[in-house]
GROMACS .gro file of C-alpha atoms in nm:
model
  237
    1MET     CA    1   0.963   2.905  -0.995
    2THR     CA    2   1.185   3.043  -0.719
    3LYS     CA    3   1.412   2.824  -0.514
    4GLN     CA    4   1.215   2.916  -0.198
    5THR     CA    5   0.893   2.798  -0.364
    6ILE     CA    6   1.049   2.472  -0.468
    7LEU     CA    7   1.187   2.411  -0.120
    8GLY     CA    8   0.855   2.506   0.040
    9ARG     CA    9   0.656   2.272  -0.178
   10VAL     CA   10   0.894   1.978  -0.126
   11THR     CA   11   0.886   2.034   0.251
   12GLN     CA   12   0.504   2.065   0.264
   13LEU     CA   13   0.447   1.752   0.057
   14ALA     CA   14   0.708   1.553   0.251
   15LYS     CA   15   0.532   1.641   0.581
   16ALA     CA   16   0.182   1.552   0.453
   17ASN     CA   17  -0.007   1.341   0.708
   18ILE     CA   18  -0.130   1.053   0.498
   19ASN     CA   19  -0.325   0.885   0.777
   20ALA     CA   20  -0.517   1.205   0.852
   21LEU     CA   21  -0.606   1.241   0.483
   22LEU     CA   22  -0.729   0.884   0.473
   23ASP     CA   23  -0.941   0.931   0.785
   24GLN     CA   24  -1.118   1.229   0.625
   25ALA     CA   25  -1.174   1.059   0.288
   26GLU     CA   26  -1.510   0.909   0.200
   27ASP     CA   27  -1.344   0.667  -0.042
   28PRO     CA   28  -0.989   0.594   0.088
   29GLN     CA   29  -0.893   0.397  -0.225
   30LYS     CA   30  -0.983   0.684  -0.460
   31MET     CA   31  -0.812   0.925  -0.222
   32LEU     CA   32  -0.495   0.719  -0.230
   33ASP     CA   33  -0.508   0.690  -0.609
   34GLN     CA   34  -0.538   1.066  -0.636
   35LEU     CA   35  -0.260   1.125  -0.384
   36ILE     CA   36  -0.033   0.888  -0.575
   37ARG     CA   37  -0.105   1.079  -0.900
   38ASP     CA   38  -0.047   1.414  -0.726
   39TYR     CA   39   0.272   1.300  -0.557
   40THR     CA   40   0.409   1.148  -0.878
   41ALA     CA   41   0.339   1.468  -1.070
   42ASN     CA   42   0.488   1.685  -0.793
   43ILE     CA   43   0.795   1.467  -0.766
   44SER     CA   44   0.848   1.498  -1.139
   45GLU     CA   45   0.806   1.874  -1.120
   46ALA     CA   46   1.037   1.897  -0.819
   47GLU     CA   47   1.300   1.679  -0.990
   48GLN     CA   48   1.309   1.911  -1.291
   49ALA     CA   49   1.330   2.223  -1.075
   50ILE     CA   50   1.596   2.072  -0.849
   51ALA     CA   51   1.793   1.957  -1.153
   52ALA     CA   52   1.788   2.315  -1.286
   53THR     CA   53   1.901   2.446  -0.948
   54ILE     CA   54   2.184   2.195  -0.934
   55GLY     CA   55   2.282   2.284  -1.287
   56ASN     CA   56   2.302   2.653  -1.196
   57LEU     CA   57   2.510   2.564  -0.891
   58ARG     CA   58   2.751   2.357  -1.098
   59LEU     CA   59   2.790   2.648  -1.345
   60MET     CA   60   2.874   2.881  -1.056
   61GLU     CA   61   3.125   2.628  -0.925
   62GLN     CA   62   3.284   2.600  -1.265
   63ASP     CA   63   3.305   2.978  -1.295
   64HIS     CA   64   3.455   2.999  -0.951
   65GLN     CA   65   3.713   2.737  -1.035
   66GLU     CA   66   3.793   2.922  -1.358
   67ASP     CA   67   3.842   3.245  -1.159
   68VAL     CA   68   4.069   3.065  -0.914
   69GLU     CA   69   4.276   2.916  -1.196
   70ALA     CA   70   4.278   3.250  -1.378
   71ALA     CA   71   4.408   3.426  -1.068
   72LYS     CA   72   4.682   3.167  -1.037
   73GLU     CA   73   4.768   3.200  -1.405
   74TRP     CA   74   4.777   3.581  -1.396
   75GLY     CA   75   4.997   3.562  -1.091
   76GLY     CA   76   5.238   3.338  -1.278
   77LYS     CA   77   5.240   3.580  -1.574
   78ALA     CA   78   5.301   3.878  -1.342
   79LEU     CA   79   5.594   3.695  -1.181
   80ALA     CA   80   5.744   3.607  -1.521
   81ALA     CA   81   5.710   3.964  -1.648
   82SER     CA   82   5.861   4.104  -1.329
   83ARG     CA   83   6.164   3.870  -1.353
   84LYS     CA   84   6.211   3.959  -1.717
   85ALA     CA   85   6.202   4.327  -1.626
   86ASP     CA   86   6.467   4.267  -1.357
   87GLU     CA   87   6.691   4.088  -1.610
   88LEU     CA   88   6.655   4.368  -1.868
   89ARG     CA   89   6.719   4.635  -1.606
   90ALA     CA   90   7.030   4.448  -1.490
   91ALA     CA   91   7.147   4.438  -1.853
   92GLY     CA   92   7.101   4.816  -1.885
   93SER     CA   93   6.779   4.808  -2.087
   94GLY     CA   94   6.568   5.031  -1.866
   95ALA     CA   95   6.303   5.106  -2.122
   96GLU     CA   96   6.244   4.742  -2.199
   97ALA     CA   97   6.242   4.667  -1.827
   98ASP     CA   98   5.975   4.928  -1.768
   99LYS     CA   99   5.766   4.767  -2.043
  100PHE     CA  100   5.775   4.427  -1.871
  101ASP     CA  101   5.707   4.584  -1.530
  102ASN     CA  102   5.392   4.741  -1.682
  103LEU     CA  103   5.293   4.397  -1.817
  104ALA     CA  104   5.347   4.260  -1.465
  105LYS     CA  105   5.120   4.529  -1.325
  106VAL     CA  106   4.847   4.446  -1.584
  107ALA     CA  107   4.874   4.075  -1.491
  108LEU     CA  108   4.854   4.159  -1.122
  109GLY     CA  109   4.540   4.366  -1.194
  110ARG     CA  110   4.384   4.072  -1.373
  111GLN     CA  111   4.486   3.847  -1.084
  112LEU     CA  112   4.318   4.076  -0.834
  113GLN     CA  113   4.001   4.092  -1.047
  114SER     CA  114   3.984   3.711  -1.074
  115GLU     CA  115   4.040   3.668  -0.699
  116LYS     CA  116   3.770   3.923  -0.627
  117GLU     CA  117   3.521   3.745  -0.854
  118ALA     CA  118   3.608   3.412  -0.691
  119ARG     CA  119   3.556   3.554  -0.337
  120THR     CA  120   3.227   3.714  -0.440
  121ALA     CA  121   3.093   3.387  -0.573
  122GLU     CA  122   3.191   3.173  -0.269
  123PRO     CA  123   2.907   3.283  -0.033
  124THR     CA  124   2.646   3.227  -0.309
  125ILE     CA  125   2.793   2.886  -0.385
  126THR     CA  126   2.785   2.796  -0.012
  127SER     CA  127   2.425   2.912   0.019
  128GLN     CA  128   2.312   2.734  -0.299
  129THR     CA  129   2.486   2.417  -0.188
  130GLY     CA  130   2.276   2.424   0.131
  131VAL     CA  131   1.960   2.480  -0.071
  132VAL     CA  132   2.039   2.193  -0.303
  133ASP     CA  133   2.107   1.961  -0.005
  134LYS     CA  134   1.767   2.052   0.145
  135LEU     CA  135   1.594   2.005  -0.188
  136LYS     CA  136   1.753   1.662  -0.231
  137SER     CA  137   1.651   1.567   0.123
  138GLY     CA  138   1.297   1.685   0.067
  139LEU     CA  139   1.278   1.499  -0.262
  140ASP     CA  140   1.397   1.181  -0.092
  141GLN     CA  141   1.124   1.224   0.171
  142MET     CA  142   0.866   1.269  -0.103
  143LYS     CA  143   0.979   0.948  -0.272
  144THR     CA  144   0.958   0.768   0.060
  145LYS     CA  145   0.608   0.902   0.110
  146LEU     CA  146   0.517   0.787  -0.241
  147THR     CA  147   0.640   0.436  -0.164
  148GLU     CA  148   0.434   0.445   0.157
  149LEU     CA  149   0.128   0.564  -0.034
  150LYS     CA  150   0.161   0.284  -0.288
  151SER     CA  151   0.205   0.029  -0.011
  152LYS     CA  152  -0.103   0.155   0.177
  153ARG     CA  153  -0.301   0.161  -0.146
  154ASP     CA  154  -0.206  -0.200  -0.230
  155GLU     CA  155  -0.288  -0.309   0.129
  156LEU     CA  156  -0.621  -0.128   0.116
  157VAL     CA  157  -0.719  -0.281  -0.217
  158ALA     CA  158  -0.623  -0.631  -0.095
  159ARG     CA  159  -0.824  -0.588   0.223
  160ALA     CA  160  -1.122  -0.450   0.028
  161LYS     CA  161  -1.117  -0.749  -0.210
  162SER     CA  162  -1.090  -0.989   0.081
  163ALA     CA  163  -1.383  -0.827   0.264
  164GLN     CA  164  -1.591  -0.826  -0.054
  165ALA     CA  165  -1.518  -1.197  -0.110
  166GLN     CA  166  -1.613  -1.279   0.248
  167ASN     CA  167  -1.936  -1.083   0.221
  168GLN     CA  168  -2.024  -1.259  -0.106
  169MET     CA  169  -1.952  -1.595   0.058
  170MET     CA  170  -2.169  -1.514   0.356
  171ASP     CA  171  -2.451  -1.394   0.130
  172SER     CA  172  -2.427  -1.718  -0.067
  173VAL     CA  173  -2.433  -1.925   0.251
  174LYS     CA  174  -2.749  -1.749   0.362
  175ASN     CA  175  -2.920  -1.846   0.039
  176ILE     CA  176  -2.835  -2.213   0.070
  177ASP     CA  177  -3.094  -2.439   0.237
  178VAL     CA  178  -2.866  -2.643   0.460
  179LEU     CA  179  -3.016  -2.982   0.550
  180ASP     CA  180  -3.022  -3.064   0.918
  181PRO     CA  181  -2.928  -3.434   0.944
  182THR     CA  182  -3.089  -3.466   1.287
  183SER     CA  183  -3.423  -3.340   1.151
  184GLU     CA  184  -3.403  -3.605   0.873
  185LEU     CA  185  -3.331  -3.877   1.126
  186SER     CA  186  -3.625  -3.757   1.335
  187ARG     CA  187  -3.859  -3.780   1.039
  188PHE     CA  188  -3.735  -4.129   0.959
  189GLU     CA  189  -3.778  -4.231   1.324
  190ASP     CA  190  -4.138  -4.109   1.312
  191LYS     CA  191  -4.195  -4.316   1.001
  192VAL     CA  192  -4.050  -4.627   1.169
  193ARG     CA  193  -4.266  -4.570   1.476
  194ARG     CA  194  -4.579  -4.545   1.258
  195GLU     CA  195  -4.486  -4.871   1.086
  196GLU     CA  196  -4.430  -5.033   1.426
  197ALA     CA  197  -4.771  -4.904   1.544
  198ARG     CA  198  -4.938  -5.053   1.236
  199ALA     CA  199  -4.775  -5.384   1.310
  200LEU     CA  200  -4.895  -5.372   1.668
  201GLY     CA  201  -5.242  -5.286   1.548
  202LYS     CA  202  -5.244  -5.580   1.313
  203GLN     CA  203  -5.121  -5.806   1.587
  204GLU     CA  204  -5.387  -5.679   1.824
  205LEU     CA  205  -5.654  -5.726   1.559
  206ALA     CA  206  -5.536  -6.074   1.483
  207ALA     CA  207  -5.543  -6.160   1.852
  208SER     CA  208  -5.898  -6.033   1.889
  209SER     CA  209  -6.015  -6.250   1.600
  210LEU     CA  210  -5.853  -6.561   1.749
  211ASP     CA  211  -6.014  -6.507   2.087
  212ALA     CA  212  -6.351  -6.477   1.920
  213GLN     CA  213  -6.301  -6.809   1.740
  214PHE     CA  214  -6.206  -6.976   2.068
  215GLU     CA  215  -6.510  -6.829   2.238
  216GLN     CA  216  -6.730  -6.960   1.954
  217LEU     CA  217  -6.577  -7.301   1.990
  218ASP     CA  218  -6.641  -7.297   2.362
  219SER     CA  219  -7.000  -7.199   2.291
  220LEU     CA  220  -7.041  -7.494   2.054
  221GLY     CA  221  -6.898  -7.727   2.324
  222ASP     CA  222  -7.152  -7.611   2.579
  223SER     CA  223  -7.442  -7.668   2.333
  224ALA     CA  224  -7.324  -8.022   2.260
  225GLU     CA  225  -7.304  -8.096   2.630
  226VAL     CA  226  -7.654  -7.975   2.682
  227ASP     CA  227  -7.782  -8.192   2.399
  228ALA     CA  228  -7.601  -8.496   2.541
  229ARG     CA  229  -7.746  -8.450   2.880
  230LEU     CA  230  -8.093  -8.412   2.738
  231ALA     CA  231  -8.057  -8.733   2.551
  232ALA     CA  232  -7.939  -8.906   2.873
  233LEU     CA  233  -8.245  -8.785   3.055
  234LYS     CA  234  -8.473  -8.922   2.790
  235THR     CA  235  -8.304  -9.255   2.796
  236ALA     CA  236  -8.330  -9.281   3.177
  237SER     CA  237  -8.704  -9.213   3.169
   0.00000   0.00000   0.00000
C-alpha cells in the first residue's frame, strides 16, 4: 500500500458524513453497527500502515544522523592526518608526510561522501515527516469519528428501547378494561331509585287499602243509622 493511498483512505474516512449515512439507512442501528466494524477495521489497518511509514522515517533519520556523525568523524581524521603530515615534513620526513597527506585526502573524500548522503536524505526526511504528521492527524480524526459513531449507536439503541417499551405499555393499556367509577355510581343510583320507587309503591298500596277500610266502615255506619230510624218510625206508629 502506497503512502498516498494510506493518506487518501484516512482522509476519506475521517470526512465521512455520518448523519447523511444514517438518513439514507433503512435500519440506522444496523448501519451504525456496520460502520463501527468498518471503522475499527480501517483504523487497525491504517495504524499498521502508519506504523510502518513511521518506522521507515525513523530509519532514514538514523541513517542521516549516522552520515552526519560520519562526516564529522572523517573530518576529524583528515585534520589529524594533515597535522601529522605537517609534523613529519617539518622533521624532514617528506615521504612519510606525503603518506599522511594522502590519508587526509582519503578521509576528506569520505567526509564529502557522508555529507552528500546526508544532504540527499534531508528533503526526503522532511517530506516523509509531513506525510507522517498528516497520517497521524487523519488517524486521530478517524478515532474521533469512531467515538462519535459509538455514542450515536448507544443513543439510538437507548431511544429504540425506550420507544419500544412505551409502545408495549400503550398496547397493554388498550387491552385493559378500565372501570369508570362514575358509571358504577350511576348504576348504583339507579338501583337505589328503583328501591325507593318500590317503597313508594308499597306505601301507596297500603294507603289505598286503608281508605277502602274506612269507606267500608262509613258504609256500615250509614246502614246502622237507617235501621235505627226505621225502628223509630215503627215505634212512633
